[in-house]
Coordinates of C-alpha atoms (C1' of nucleotides) in Angstrom, one line a residue:
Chain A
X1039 CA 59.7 24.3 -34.8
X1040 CA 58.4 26.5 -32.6
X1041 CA 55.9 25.5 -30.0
X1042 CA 52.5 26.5 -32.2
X1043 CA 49.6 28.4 -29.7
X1044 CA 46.7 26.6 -31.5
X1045 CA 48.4 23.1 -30.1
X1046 CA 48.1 24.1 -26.6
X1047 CA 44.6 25.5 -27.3
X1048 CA 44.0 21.9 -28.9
X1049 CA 45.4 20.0 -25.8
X1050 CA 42.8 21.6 -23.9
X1051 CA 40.2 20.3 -25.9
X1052 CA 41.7 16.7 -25.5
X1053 CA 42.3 16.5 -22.0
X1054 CA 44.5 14.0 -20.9
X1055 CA 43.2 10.9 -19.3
X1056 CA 46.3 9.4 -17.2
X1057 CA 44.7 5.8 -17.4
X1058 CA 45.2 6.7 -21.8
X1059 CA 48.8 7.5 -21.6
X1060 CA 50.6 4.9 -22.5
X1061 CA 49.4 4.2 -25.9
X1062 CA 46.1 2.6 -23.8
X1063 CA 44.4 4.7 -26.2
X1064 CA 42.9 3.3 -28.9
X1065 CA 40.7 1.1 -27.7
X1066 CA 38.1 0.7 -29.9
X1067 CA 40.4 0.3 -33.1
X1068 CA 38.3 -2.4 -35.3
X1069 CA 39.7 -3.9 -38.5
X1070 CA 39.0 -1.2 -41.0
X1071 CA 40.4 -1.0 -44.8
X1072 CA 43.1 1.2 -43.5
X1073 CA 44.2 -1.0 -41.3
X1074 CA 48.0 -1.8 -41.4
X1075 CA 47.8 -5.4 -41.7
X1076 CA 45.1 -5.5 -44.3
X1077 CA 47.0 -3.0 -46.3
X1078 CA 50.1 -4.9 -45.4
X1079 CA 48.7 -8.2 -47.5
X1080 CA 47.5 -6.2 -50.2
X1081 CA 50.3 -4.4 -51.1
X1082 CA 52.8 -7.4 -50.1
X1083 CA 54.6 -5.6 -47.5
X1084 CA 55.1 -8.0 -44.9
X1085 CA 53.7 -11.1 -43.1
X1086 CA 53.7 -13.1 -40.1
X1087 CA 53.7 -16.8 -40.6
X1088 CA 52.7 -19.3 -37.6
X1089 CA 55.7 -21.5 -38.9
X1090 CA 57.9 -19.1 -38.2
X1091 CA 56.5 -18.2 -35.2
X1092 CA 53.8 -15.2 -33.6
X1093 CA 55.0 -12.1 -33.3
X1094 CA 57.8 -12.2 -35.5
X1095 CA 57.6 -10.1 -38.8
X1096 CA 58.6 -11.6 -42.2
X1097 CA 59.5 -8.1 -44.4
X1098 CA 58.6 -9.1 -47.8
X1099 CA 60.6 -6.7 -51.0
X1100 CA 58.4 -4.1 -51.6
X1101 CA 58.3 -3.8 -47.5
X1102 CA 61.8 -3.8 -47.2
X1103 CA 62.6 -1.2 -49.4
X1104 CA 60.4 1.1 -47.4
X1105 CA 62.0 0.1 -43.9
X1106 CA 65.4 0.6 -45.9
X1107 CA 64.6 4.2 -47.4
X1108 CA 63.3 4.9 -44.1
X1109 CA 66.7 3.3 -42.5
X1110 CA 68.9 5.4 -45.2
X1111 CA 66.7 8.9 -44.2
X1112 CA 67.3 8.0 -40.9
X1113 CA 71.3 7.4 -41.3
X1114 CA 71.9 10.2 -43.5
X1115 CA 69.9 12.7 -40.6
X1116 CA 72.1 10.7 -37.9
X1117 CA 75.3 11.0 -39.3
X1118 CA 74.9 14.7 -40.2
X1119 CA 73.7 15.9 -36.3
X1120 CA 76.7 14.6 -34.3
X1121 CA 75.9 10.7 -33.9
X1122 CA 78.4 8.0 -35.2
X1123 CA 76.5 4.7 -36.4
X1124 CA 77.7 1.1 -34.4
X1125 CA 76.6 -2.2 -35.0
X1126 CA 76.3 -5.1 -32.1
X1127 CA 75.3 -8.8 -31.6
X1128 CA 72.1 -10.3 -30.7
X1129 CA 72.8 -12.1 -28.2
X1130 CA 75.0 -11.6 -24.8
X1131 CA 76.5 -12.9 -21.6
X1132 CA 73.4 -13.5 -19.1
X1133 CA 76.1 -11.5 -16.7
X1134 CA 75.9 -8.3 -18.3
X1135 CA 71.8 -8.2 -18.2
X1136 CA 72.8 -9.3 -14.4
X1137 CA 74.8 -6.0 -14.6
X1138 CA 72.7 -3.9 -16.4
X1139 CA 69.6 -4.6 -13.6
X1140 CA 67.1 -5.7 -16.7
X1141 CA 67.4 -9.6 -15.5
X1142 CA 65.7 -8.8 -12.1
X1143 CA 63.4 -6.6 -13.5
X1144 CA 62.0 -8.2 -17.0
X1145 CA 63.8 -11.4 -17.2
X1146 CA 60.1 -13.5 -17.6
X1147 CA 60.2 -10.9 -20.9
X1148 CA 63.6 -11.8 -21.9
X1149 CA 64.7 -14.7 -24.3
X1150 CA 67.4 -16.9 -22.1
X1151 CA 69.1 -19.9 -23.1
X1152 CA 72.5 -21.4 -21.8
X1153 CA 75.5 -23.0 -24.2
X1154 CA 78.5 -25.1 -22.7
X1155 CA 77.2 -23.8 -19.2
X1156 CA 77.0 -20.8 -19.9
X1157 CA 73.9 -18.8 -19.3
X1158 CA 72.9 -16.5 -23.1
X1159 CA 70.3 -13.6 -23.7
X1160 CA 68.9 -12.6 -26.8
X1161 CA 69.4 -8.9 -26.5
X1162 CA 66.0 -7.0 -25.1
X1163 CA 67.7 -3.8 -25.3
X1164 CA 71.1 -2.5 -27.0
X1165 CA 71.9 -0.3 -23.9
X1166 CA 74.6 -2.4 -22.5
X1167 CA 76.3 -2.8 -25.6
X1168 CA 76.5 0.8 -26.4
X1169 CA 78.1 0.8 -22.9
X1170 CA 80.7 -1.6 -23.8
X1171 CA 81.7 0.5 -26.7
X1172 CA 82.2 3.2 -24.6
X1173 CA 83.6 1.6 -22.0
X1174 CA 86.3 0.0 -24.7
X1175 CA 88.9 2.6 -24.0
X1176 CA 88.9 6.1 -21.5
X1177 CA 87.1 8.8 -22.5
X1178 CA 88.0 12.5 -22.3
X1179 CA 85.7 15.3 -21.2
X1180 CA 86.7 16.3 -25.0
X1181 CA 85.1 14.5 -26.7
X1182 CA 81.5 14.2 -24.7
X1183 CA 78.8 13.5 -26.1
X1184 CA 79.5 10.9 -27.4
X1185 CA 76.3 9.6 -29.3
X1186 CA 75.8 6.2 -30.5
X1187 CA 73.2 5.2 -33.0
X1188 CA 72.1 1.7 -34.3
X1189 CA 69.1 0.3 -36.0
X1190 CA 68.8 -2.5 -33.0
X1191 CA 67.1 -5.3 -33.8
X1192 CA 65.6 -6.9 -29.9
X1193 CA 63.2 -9.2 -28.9
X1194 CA 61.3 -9.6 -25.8
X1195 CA 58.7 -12.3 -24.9
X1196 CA 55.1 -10.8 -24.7
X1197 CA 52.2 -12.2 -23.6
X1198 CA 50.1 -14.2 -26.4
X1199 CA 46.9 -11.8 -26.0
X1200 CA 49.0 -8.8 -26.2
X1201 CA 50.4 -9.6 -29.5
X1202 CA 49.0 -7.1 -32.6
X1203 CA 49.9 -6.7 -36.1
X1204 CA 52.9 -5.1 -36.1
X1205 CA 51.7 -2.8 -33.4
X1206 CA 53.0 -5.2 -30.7
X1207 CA 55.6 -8.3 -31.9
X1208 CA 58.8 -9.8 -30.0
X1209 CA 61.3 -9.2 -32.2
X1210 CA 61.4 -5.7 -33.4
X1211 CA 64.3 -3.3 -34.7
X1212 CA 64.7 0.3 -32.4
X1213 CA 66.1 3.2 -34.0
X1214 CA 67.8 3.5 -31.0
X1215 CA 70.8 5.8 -29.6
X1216 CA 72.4 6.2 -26.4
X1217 CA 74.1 9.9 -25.7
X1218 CA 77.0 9.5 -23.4
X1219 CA 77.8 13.2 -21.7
X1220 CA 78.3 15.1 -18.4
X1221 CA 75.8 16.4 -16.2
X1222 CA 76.0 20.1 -17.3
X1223 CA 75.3 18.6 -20.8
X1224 CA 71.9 17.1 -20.3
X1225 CA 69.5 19.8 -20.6
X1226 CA 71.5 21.2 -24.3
X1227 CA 71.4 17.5 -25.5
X1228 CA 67.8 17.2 -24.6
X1229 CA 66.8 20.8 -25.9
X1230 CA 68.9 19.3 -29.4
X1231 CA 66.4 15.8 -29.3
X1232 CA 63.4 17.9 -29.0
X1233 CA 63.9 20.2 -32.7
X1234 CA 65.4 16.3 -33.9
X1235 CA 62.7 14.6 -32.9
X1236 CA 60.5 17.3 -35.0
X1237 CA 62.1 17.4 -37.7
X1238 CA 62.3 13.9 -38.3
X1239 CA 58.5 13.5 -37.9
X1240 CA 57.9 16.2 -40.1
X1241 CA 59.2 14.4 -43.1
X1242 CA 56.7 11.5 -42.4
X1243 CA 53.7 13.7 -42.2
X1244 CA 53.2 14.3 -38.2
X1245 CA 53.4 17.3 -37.1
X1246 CA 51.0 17.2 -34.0
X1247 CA 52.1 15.6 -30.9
X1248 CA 51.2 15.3 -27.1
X1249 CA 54.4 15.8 -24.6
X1250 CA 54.2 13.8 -21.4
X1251 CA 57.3 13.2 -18.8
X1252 CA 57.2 10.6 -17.2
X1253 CA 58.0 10.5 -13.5
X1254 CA 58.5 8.0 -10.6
X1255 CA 55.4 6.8 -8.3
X1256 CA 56.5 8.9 -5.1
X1257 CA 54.9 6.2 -3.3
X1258 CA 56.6 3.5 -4.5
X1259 CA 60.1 4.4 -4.6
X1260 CA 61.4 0.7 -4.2
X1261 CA 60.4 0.1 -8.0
X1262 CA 62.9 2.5 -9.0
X1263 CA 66.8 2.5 -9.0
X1264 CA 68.9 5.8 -7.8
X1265 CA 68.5 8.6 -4.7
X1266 CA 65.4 10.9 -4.6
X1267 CA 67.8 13.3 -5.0
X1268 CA 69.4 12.3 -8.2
X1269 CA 65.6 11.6 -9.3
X1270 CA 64.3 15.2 -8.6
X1271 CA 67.5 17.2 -10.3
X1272 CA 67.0 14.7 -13.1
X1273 CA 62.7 15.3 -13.2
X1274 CA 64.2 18.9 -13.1
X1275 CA 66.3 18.8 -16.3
X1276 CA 64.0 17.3 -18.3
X1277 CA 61.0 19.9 -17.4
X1278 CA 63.0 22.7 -17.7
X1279 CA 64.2 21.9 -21.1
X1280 CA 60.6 21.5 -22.4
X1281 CA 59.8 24.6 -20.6
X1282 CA 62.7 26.4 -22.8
X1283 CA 61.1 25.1 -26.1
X1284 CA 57.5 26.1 -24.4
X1285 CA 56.2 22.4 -25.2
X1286 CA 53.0 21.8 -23.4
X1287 CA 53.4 18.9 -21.5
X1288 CA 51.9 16.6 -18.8
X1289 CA 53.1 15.2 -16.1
X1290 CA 52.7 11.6 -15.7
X1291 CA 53.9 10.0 -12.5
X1292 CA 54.7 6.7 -12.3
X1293 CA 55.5 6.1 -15.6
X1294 CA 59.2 6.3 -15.4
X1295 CA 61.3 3.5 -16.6
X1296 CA 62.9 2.1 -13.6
X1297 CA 66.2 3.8 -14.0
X1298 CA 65.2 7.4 -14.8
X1299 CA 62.3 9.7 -15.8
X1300 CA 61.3 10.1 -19.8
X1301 CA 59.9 12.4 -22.5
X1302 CA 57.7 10.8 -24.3
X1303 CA 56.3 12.8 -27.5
X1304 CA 53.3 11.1 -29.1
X1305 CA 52.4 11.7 -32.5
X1306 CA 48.9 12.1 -33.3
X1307 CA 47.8 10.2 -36.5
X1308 CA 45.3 10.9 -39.3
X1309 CA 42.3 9.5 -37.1
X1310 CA 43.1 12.0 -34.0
X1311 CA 44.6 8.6 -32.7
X1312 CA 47.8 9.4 -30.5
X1313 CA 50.7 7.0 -30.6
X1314 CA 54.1 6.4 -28.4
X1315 CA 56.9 6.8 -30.8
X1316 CA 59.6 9.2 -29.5
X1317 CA 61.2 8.4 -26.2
X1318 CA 64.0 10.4 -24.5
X1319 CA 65.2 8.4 -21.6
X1320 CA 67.2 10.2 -18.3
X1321 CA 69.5 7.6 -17.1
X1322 CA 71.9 8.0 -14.1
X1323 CA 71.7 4.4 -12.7
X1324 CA 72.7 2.1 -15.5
X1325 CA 76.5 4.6 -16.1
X1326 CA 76.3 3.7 -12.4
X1327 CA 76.0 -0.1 -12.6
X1328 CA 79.0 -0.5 -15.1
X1329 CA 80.6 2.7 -13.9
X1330 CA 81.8 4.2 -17.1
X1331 CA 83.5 7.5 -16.4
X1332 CA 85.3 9.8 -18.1
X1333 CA 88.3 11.9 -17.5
X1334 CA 87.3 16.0 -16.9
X1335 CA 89.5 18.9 -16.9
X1336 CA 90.6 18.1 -13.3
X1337 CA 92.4 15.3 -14.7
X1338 CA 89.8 13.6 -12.2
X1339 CA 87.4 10.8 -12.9
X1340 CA 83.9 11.7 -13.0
X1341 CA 80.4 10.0 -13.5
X1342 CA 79.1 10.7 -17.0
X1343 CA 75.7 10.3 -17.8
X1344 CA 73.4 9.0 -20.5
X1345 CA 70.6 9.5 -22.5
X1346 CA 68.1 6.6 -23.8
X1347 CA 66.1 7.8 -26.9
X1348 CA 64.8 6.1 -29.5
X1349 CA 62.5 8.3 -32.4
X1350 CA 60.6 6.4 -34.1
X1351 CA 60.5 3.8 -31.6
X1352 CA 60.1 0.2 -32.9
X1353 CA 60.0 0.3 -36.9
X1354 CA 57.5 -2.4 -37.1
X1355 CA 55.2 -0.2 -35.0
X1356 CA 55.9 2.9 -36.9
X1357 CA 55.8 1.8 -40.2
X1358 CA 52.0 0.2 -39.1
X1359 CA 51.5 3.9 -38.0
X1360 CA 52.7 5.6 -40.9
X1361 CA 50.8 3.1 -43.4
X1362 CA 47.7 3.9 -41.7
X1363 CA 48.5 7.5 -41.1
X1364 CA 48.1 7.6 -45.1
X1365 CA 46.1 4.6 -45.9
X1366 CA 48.7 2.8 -47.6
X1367 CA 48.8 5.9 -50.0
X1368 CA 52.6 6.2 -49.2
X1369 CA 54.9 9.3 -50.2
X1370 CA 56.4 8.6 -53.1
X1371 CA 59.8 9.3 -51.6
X1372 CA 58.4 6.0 -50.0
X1373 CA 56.6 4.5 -52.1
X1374 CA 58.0 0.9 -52.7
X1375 CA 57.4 1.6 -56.8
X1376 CA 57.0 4.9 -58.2
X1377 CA 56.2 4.4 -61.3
X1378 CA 54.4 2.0 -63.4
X1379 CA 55.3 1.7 -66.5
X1380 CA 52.1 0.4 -68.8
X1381 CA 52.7 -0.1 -72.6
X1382 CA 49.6 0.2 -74.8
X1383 CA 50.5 -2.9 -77.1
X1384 CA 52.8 -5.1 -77.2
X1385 CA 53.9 -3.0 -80.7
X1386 CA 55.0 -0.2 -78.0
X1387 CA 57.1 -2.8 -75.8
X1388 CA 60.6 -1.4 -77.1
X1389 CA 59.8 1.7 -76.5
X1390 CA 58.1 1.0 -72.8
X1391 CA 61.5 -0.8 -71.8
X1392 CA 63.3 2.5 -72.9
X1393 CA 61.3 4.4 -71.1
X1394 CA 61.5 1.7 -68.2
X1395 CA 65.2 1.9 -68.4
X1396 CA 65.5 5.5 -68.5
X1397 CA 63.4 5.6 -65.1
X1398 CA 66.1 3.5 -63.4
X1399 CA 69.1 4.7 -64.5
X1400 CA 67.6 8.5 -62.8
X1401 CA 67.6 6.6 -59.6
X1402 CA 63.4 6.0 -60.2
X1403 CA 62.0 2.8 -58.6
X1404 CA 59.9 2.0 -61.7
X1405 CA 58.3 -1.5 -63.0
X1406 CA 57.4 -2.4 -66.0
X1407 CA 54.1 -4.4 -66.7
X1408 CA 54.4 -6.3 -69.5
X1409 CA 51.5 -8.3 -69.2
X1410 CA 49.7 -8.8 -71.8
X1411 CA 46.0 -7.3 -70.3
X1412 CA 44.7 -4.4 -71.2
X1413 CA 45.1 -1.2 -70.6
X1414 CA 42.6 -0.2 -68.2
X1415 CA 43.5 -3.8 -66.6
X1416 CA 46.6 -2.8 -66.0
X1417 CA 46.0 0.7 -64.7
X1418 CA 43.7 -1.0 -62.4
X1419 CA 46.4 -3.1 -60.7
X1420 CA 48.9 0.2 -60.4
X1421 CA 46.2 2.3 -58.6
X1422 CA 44.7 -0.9 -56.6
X1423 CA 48.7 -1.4 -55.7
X1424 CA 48.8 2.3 -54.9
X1425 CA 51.7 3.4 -56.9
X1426 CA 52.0 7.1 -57.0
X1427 CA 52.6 7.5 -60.5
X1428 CA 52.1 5.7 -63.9
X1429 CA 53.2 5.9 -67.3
X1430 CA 51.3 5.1 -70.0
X1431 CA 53.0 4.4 -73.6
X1432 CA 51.3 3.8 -76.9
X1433 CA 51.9 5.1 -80.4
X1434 CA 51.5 8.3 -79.8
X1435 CA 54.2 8.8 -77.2
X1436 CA 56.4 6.3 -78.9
X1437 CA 56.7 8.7 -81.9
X1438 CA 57.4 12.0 -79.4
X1439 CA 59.7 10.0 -77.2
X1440 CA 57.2 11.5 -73.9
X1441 CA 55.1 9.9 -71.5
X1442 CA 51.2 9.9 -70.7
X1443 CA 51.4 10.1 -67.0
X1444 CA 48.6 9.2 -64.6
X1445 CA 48.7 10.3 -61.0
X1446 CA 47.3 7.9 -58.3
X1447 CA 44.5 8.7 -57.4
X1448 CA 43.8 12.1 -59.4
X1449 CA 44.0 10.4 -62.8
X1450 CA 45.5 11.9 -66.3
X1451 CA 47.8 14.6 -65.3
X1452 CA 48.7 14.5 -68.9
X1453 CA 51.6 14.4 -71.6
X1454 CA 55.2 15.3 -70.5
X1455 CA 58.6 14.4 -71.2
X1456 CA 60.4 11.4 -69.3
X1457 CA 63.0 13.8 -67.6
X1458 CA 60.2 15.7 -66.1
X1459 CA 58.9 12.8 -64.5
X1460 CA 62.0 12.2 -62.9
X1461 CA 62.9 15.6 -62.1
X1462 CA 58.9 16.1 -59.9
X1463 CA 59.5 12.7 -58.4
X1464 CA 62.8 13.3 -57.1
X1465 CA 61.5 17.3 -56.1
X1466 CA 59.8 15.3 -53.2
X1467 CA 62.6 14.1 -51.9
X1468 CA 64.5 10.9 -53.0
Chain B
rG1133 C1' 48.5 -15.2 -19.5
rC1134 C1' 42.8 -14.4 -18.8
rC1135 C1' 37.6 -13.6 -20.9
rU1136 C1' 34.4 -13.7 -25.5
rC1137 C1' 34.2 -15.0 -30.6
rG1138 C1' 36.3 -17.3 -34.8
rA1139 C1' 39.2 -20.7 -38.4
rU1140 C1' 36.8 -24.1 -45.5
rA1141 C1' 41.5 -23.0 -52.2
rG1142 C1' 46.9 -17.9 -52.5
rC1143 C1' 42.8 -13.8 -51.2
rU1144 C1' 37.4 -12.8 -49.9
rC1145 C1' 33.6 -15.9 -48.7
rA1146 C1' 29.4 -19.7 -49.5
rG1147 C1' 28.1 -24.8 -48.0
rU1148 C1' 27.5 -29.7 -45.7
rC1149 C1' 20.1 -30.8 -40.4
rG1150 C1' 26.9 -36.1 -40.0
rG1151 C1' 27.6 -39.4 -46.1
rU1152 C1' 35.4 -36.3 -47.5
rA1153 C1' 33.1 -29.6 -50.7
rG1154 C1' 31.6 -24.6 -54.2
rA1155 C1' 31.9 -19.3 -56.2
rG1156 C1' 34.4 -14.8 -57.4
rC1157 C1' 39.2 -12.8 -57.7
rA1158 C1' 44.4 -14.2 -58.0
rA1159 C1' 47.6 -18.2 -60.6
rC1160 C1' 48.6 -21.0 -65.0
rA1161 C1' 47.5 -22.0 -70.6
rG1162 C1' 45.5 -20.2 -75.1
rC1163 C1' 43.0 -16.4 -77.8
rC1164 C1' 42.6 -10.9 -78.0
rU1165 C1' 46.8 -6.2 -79.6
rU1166 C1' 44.5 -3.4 -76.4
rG1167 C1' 44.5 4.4 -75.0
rU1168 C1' 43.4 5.8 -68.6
rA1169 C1' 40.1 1.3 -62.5
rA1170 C1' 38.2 -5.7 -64.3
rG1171 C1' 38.4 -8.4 -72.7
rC1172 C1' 37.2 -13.9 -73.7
rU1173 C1' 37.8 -19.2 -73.0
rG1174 C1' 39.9 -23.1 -70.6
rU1175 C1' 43.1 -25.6 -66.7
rA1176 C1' 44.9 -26.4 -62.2
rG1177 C1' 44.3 -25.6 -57.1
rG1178 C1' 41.5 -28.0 -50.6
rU1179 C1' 44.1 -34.0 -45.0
rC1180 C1' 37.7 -28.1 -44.6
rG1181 C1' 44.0 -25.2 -38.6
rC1182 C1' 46.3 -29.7 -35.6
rG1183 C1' 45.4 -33.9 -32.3
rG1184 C1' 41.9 -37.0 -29.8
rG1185 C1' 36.7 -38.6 -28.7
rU1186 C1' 31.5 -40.1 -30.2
rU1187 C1' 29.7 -42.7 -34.7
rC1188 C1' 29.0 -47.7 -39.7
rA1189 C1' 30.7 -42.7 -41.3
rA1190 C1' 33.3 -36.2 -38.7
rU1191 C1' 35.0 -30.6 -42.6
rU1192 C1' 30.1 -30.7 -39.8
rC1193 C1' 28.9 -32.9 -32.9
rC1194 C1' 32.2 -33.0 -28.2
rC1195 C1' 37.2 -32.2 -25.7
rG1196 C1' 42.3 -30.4 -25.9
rC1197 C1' 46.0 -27.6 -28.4
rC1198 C1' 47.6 -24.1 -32.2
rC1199 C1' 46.6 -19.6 -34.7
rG1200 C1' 43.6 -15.2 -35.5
rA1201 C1' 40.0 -11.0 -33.9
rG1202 C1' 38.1 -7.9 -29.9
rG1203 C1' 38.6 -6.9 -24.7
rC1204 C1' 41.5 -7.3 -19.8
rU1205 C1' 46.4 -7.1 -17.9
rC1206 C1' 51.3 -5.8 -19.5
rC1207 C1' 54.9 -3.2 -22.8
rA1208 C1' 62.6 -1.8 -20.5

RNA sequence: GCCUCGAUAGCUCAGUCGGUAGAGCAACAGCCUUGUAAGCUGUAGGUCGCGGGUUCAAUUCCCGCCCGAGGCUCCA
């Protein structure tokens, strides 16, 4: 996507307020009907439950099959741009979060425990362990990048009063990867994230976004890990790659993470709101701190470094994004059940199963209501649930072997045959 | 964690000037056989967030805690 003139024309007429940057904005938000955890009980997408415990989200079916088309969209996307998929445990040796430098910076955040002496975190990040797979065996300058992806689930401690829907919880899943390459490979890999990134948003609906990179407080350098010099060249490569892809962005310093500067691209919602989702991490300290290396051309070991990034950040938060972002109306490539299939009469039952049947076996998440309430009772329920699409089935279609179909939202869209159905719901994208 | 406000049925709420509670919807059971946003009747459902105090008596008043909302602070 190339970088559109009327969005830096647009950025002008927002201007930034540092003090707003870190998703401070949003201030004002009040409970609303679109808000996600209203819409989240009414269409039983989730919960959280005080026996369970705050903060911790309890994905209900019709929930998890969003997260999990989300999850498969995601995959699919990963595996076809150069990243291999890994999988890693929850919980690790306090001595690598020792190692990694999180312990002395967030360990009141961190969950720690001890077993037989031995002194356990439950994982806060899934940086280390990406490390450990790379650090299983040596690594040739052949085969950099290396780029690991995982649907990490993490949990931190935070703070009672900062807890929010599923805006801000303690156990949360990243769609997190870690991009393991040389020096001279930064500024392509990042360039490569930034039409990602794009992409990836698209297909949920945002397409506007405010850049910021994020940079260290120059007057407080003890916060941060690494030389000022390996700070500015790596400042340097981040702001020249979004100069490349002219992407209006702000400077923010700061607002680095302690072990290198960041791209953050917020995606602006339905209300104008702006969210943190996308986050492209520099990182030349934590390499450092388990010194992974890999072999170059020189037959020489060398210092490789990584890239954090995670895209749509925490799923919890972007799925509460993304149902407000379209009022719980979700894309039907989304949409939890796309059809509703309502039979007239109970004397049209056989035929509504068929019809139900026929759905499913084209790969359509359909329901059947077989209740026995009326019509227009149960046409109530499918548009009050939101469900893109319903079929209705009497007589009539029973003799033709079609379907009355009703569109959410927009009513009777009229007569058609059950194929058809199938063939416009899966145009958008199943 | 701090400040302010709140908590009654699965959900949304009413009520009790202190004498252990109601409605609508949902659920369940019948009836109805339905044609594009609520058909009819009935049944069941509550330790009034948890613990303590005052009182003959607390869901109601007081205190503590838990949880929620808004704000502050924070967010690898």
């Amino acid at each position: 996507m190339k970088q559109n003139p009327k969005r830096c024309v647009k950025k002008r007429e927002h201007p930034i307020d540092p003090a707003n940057v870190l998703g401070k904005k949003n201030k004002e938000r009040e409970i609303s009907a679109a808000d996600h955890r209203l819409l989240g009980q009414q269409l039983d997408l989730f919960s959280i439950s005080e026996d369970v415990g705050v903060g911790l989200v309890l994905w209900h079916p019709n929930g998890t099959i969003v997260r999990n088309v989300i999850r498969d969209y995601w995959e699919k996307e990963h595996l076809q741009n150069g990243y291999q998929l890994v999988c890693t445990p929850h919980i690790a040796r306090r001595e690598l979060w020792k190692t990694s430098g999180h312990l002395d910076y967030y360990e009141q955040n961190m969950y720690v425990f001890e077993k037989d002496g031995e002194g356990l975190v439950v994982k806060p990040m899934n940086c280390p362990f990406h490390i450990a797979i790379y650090k299983a065996r040596p690594r040739s300058y052949r085969e950099l990048p290396i780029r690991y992806a995982e649907w990490g689930t993490v949990y931190r401690y935070e703070r009672s009063g900062t807890l929010q829907g599923l805006l801000r919880v303690r156990g949360f899943t990243q769609d997190d990867a870690h991009i393991f390459c040389t020096a001279e490979q930064v500024k392509q890999e990042i360039l490569t994230l930034l039409d990602f990134t794009r992409r990836i948003m698209r297909r949920f609906g945002f397409e506007e976004y405010r850049v910021y990179l994020s940079t260290r407080d120059p007057e407080h350098p003890e916060k941060y890990m690494g030389s000022n010099e390996e700070w500015q060249r790596a400042q340097n490569a981040l702001a020249e790659a979004l100069q490349e892809k002219t992407i209006a962005f702000r400077e923010v310093p700061g607002e680095a993470v302690f072990y290198g500067p960041k791209i953050d691209m917020n995606i602006v919602d339905a209300a104008g709101r702006e969210w943190q989702c996308t986050t492209l991490q520099f990182d030349f300290n934590l390499p450092k701190r388990f010194n992974i290396t890999y072999v170059g051309a020189d037959n020489k070991e060398h210092e490789v470094v990584m890239i954090h990034r995670a895209l749509l950040g925490a799923i919890e938060r972007f799925f509460a994004i993304l149902l407000e972002h379209c009022n719980g109306n979700l894309p039907t490539w989304l949409a939890p059940v796309q059809v509703s299939v309502i039979p007239v009469s109970d004397d049209c039952l056989e035929y509504a199963e068929s019809v139900h049947r026929k759905l499913v076996s084209c790969g359509i998440r359909a329901e059947l209501d077989d209740s026995t309430s009326t019509v227009s009772y149960k046409i109530r329920n499918a548009e009050l649930q939101k469900i893109p699409y319903m079929a209705i089935v009497g007589k009539h279609e029973a003799e033709t072997g079609r379907i009355a179909v009703r569109k959410h939202g927009t009513g009777n869209a009229g007569s058609m045959a059950i194929k058809e159905l199938a063939r416009q719901i899966r145009k958008h994208g199943n």
